[in-house]
PDB file of C-alpha atoms in Angstrom:
ATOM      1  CA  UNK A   1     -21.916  -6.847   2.123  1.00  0.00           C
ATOM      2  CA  UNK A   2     -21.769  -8.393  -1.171  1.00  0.00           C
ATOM      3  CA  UNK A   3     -18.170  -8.656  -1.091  1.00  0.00           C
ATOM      4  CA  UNK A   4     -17.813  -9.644   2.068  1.00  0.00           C
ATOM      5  CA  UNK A   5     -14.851 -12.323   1.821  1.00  0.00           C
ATOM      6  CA  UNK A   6     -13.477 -12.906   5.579  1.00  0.00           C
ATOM      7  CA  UNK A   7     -11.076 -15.843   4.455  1.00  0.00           C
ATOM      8  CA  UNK A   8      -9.391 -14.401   1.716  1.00  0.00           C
ATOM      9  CA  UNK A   9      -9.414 -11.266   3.814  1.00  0.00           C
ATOM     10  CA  UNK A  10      -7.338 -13.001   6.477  1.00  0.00           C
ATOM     11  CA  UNK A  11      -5.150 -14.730   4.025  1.00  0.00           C
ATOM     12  CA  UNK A  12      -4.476 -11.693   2.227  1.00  0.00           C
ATOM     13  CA  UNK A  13      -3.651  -9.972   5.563  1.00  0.00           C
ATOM     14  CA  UNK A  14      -1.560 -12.434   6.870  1.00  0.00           C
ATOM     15  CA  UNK A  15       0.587 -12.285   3.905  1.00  0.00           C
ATOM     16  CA  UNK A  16       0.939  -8.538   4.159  1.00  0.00           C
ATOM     17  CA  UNK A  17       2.057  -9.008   7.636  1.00  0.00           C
ATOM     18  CA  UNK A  18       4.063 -11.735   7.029  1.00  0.00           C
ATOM     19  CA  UNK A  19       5.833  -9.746   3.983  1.00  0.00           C
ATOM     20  CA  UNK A  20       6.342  -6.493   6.192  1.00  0.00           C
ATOM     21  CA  UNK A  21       8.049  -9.036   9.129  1.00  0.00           C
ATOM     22  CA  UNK A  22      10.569 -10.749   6.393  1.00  0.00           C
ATOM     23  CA  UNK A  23      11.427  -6.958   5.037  1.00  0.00           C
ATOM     24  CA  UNK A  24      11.558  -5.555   8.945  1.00  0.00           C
ATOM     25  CA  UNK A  25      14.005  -8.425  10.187  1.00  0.00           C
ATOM     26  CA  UNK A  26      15.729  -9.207   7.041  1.00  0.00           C
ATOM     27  CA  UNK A  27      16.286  -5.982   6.069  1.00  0.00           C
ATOM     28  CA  UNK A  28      15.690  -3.687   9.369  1.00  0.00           C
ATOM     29  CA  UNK A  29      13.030  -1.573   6.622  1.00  0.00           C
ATOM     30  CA  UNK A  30       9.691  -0.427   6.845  1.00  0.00           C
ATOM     31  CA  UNK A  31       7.049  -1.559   4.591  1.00  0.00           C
ATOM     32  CA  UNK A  32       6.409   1.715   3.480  1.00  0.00           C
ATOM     33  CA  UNK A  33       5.510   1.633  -0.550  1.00  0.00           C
ATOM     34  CA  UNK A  34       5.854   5.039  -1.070  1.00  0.00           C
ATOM     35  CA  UNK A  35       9.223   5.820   0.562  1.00  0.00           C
ATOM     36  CA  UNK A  36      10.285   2.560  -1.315  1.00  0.00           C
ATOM     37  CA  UNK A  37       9.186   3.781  -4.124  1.00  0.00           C
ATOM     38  CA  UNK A  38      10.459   7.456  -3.390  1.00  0.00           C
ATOM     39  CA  UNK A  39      14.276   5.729  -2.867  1.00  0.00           C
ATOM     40  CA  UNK A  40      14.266   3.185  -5.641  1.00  0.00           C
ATOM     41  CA  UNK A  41      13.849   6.181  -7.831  1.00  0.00           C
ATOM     42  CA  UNK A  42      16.045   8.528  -6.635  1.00  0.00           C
ATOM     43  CA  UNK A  43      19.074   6.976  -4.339  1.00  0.00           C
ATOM     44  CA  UNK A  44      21.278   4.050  -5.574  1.00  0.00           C
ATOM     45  CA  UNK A  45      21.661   2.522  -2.493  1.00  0.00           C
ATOM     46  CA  UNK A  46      19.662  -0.549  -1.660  1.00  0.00           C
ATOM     47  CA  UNK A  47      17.678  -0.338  -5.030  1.00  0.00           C
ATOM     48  CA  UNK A  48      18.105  -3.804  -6.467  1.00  0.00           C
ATOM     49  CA  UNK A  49      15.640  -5.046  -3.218  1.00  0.00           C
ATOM     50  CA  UNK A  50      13.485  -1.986  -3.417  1.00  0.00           C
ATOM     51  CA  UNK A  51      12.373  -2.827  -7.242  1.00  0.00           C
ATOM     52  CA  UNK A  52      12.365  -6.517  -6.411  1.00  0.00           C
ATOM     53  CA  UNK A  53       9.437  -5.324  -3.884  1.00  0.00           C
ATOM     54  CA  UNK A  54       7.509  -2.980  -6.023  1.00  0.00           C
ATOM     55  CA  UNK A  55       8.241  -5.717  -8.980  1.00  0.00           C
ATOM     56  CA  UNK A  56       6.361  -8.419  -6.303  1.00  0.00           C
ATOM     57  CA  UNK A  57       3.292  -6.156  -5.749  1.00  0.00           C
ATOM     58  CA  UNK A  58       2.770  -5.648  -9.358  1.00  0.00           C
ATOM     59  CA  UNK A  59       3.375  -9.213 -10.589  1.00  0.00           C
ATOM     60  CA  UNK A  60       1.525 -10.598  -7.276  1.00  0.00           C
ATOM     61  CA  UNK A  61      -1.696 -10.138  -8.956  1.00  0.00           C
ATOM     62  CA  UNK A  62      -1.242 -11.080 -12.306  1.00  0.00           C
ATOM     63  CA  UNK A  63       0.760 -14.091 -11.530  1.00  0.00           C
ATOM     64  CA  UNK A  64      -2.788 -15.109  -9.195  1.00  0.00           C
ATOM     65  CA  UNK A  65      -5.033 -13.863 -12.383  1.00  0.00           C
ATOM     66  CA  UNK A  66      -2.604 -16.489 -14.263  1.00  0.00           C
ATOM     67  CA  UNK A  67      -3.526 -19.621 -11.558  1.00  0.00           C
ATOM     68  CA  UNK A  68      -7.012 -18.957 -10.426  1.00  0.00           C
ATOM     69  CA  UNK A  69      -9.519 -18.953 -12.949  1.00  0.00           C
ATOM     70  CA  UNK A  70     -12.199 -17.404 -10.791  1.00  0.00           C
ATOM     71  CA  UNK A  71      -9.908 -14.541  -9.408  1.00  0.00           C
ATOM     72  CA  UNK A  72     -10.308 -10.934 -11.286  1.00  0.00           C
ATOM     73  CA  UNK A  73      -8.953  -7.637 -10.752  1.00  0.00           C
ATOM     74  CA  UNK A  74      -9.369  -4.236 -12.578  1.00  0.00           C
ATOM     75  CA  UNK A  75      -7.173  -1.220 -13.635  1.00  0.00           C
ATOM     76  CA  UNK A  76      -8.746   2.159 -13.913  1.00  0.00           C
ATOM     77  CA  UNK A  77      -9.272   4.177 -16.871  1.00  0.00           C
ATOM     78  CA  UNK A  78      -7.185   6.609 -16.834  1.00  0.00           C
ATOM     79  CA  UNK A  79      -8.805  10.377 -16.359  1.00  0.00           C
ATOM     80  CA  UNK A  80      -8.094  13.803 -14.993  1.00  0.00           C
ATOM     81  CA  UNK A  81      -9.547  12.993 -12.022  1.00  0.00           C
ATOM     82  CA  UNK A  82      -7.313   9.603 -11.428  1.00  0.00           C
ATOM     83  CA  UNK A  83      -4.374  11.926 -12.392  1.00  0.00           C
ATOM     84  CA  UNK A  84      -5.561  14.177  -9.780  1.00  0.00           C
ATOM     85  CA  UNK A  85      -6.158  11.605  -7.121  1.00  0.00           C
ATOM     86  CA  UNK A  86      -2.553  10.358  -7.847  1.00  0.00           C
ATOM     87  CA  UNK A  87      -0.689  13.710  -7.352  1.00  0.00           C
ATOM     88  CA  UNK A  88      -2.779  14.290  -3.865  1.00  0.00           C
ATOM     89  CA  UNK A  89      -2.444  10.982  -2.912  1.00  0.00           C
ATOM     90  CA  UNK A  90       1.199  11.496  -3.460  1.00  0.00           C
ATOM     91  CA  UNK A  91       1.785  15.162  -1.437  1.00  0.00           C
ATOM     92  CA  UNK A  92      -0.469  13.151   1.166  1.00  0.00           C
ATOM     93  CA  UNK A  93       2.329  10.693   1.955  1.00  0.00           C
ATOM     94  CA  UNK A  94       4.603  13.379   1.758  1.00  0.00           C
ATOM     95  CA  UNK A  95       3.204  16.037   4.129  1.00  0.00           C
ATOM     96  CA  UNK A  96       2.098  12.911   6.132  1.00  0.00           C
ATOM     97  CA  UNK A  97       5.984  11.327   6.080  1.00  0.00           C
ATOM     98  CA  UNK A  98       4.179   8.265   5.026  1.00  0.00           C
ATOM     99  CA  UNK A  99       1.447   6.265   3.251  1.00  0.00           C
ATOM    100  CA  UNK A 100      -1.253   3.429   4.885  1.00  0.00           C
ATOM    101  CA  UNK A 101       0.984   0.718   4.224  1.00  0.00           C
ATOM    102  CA  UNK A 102       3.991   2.309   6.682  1.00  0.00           C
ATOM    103  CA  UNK A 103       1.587   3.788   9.339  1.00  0.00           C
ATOM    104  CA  UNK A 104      -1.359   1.475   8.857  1.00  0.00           C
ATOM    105  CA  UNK A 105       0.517  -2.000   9.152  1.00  0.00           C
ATOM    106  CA  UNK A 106       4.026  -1.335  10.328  1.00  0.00           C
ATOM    107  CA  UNK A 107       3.112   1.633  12.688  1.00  0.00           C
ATOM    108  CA  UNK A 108       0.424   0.527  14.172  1.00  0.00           C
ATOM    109  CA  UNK A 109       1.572  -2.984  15.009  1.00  0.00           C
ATOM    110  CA  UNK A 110       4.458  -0.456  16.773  1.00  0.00           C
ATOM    111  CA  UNK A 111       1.648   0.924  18.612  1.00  0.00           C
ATOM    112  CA  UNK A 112       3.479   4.279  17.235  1.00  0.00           C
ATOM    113  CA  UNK A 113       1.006   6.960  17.898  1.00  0.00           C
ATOM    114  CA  UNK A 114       2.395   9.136  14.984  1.00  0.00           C
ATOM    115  CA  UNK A 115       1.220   5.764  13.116  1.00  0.00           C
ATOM    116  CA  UNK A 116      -2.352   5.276  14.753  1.00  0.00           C
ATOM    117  CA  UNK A 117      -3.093   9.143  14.279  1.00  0.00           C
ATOM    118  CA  UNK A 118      -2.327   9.353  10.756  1.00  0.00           C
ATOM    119  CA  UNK A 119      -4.079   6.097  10.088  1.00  0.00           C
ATOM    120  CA  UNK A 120      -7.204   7.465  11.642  1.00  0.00           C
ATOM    121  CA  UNK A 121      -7.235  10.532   9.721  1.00  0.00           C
ATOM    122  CA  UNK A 122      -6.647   8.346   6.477  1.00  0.00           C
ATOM    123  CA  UNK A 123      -9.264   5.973   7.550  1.00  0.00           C
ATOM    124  CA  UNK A 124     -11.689   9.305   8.254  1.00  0.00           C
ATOM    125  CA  UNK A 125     -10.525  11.082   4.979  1.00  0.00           C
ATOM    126  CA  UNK A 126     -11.471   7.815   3.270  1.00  0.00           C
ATOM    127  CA  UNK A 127     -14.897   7.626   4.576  1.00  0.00           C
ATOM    128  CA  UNK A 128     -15.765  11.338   4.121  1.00  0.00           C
ATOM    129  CA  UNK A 129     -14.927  11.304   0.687  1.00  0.00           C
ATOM    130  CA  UNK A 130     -16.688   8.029  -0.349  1.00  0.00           C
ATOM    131  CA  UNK A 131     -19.643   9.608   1.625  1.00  0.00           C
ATOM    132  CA  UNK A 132     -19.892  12.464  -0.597  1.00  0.00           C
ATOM    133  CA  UNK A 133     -18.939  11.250  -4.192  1.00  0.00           C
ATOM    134  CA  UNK A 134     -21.425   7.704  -3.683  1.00  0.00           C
TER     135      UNK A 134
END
């Protein structure tokens, strides 16, 4: 409970929701990172707002690194194992038809129950694994 950072938390949340409204209404899209990412690579169509999205989440934090003083993030060193984590993490979303950002916040606030059962089973998955590595 160290970390435990309820305003920021809200903030932070807020601003996800509030980013996956603009896209939904604007756009008629899900905020689904890795079918965005999956169609700014390989389809033409639509790709100029696709990589202006994935551009914002990368430049979100370093832009906030660049104005807070007291605000830190960290990249991981890059091993077999992240490589690993990457590639399953990556058949996940495919075998799951989607990632924690489309079923987690966009499905869920649906009340989609394709959504809330794949979000349980990542939430589950999550906690069984951090269970038996720490």
């Amino acid at each position: 409970m160290e970390n435990f950072t309820p305003v920021e938390a809200l903030i932070g949340g807020a601003m996800i929701g509030l980013g996956a409204l603009i896209l939904l209404v604007f756009y008629g899209r899900i905020a689904g990172i890795s079918g965005i990412a999956r169609s700014a690579l390989f389809t033409r169509e639509g790709r100029s707002w696709r990589l202006a999205f994935l551009a914002g989440i990368v430049a979100g934090p370093i832009l906030l690194g660049a104005i807070l003083t007291d605000f830190s993030y960290s990249t991981p060193q890059l091993s077999w194992q992240v490589i690993v984590a990457g590639l399953l993490v990556g058949a996940g979303t495919g075998w799951g038809s989607g990632c924690t950002s489309g079923h987690g916040i966009c499905g869920v606030s649906r009340l989609s129950p394709r959504s809330v059962t794949a979000t349980v089973l990542f939430m589950l998955s999550g906690m069984l694994v951090a269970t038996l590595l720490h």
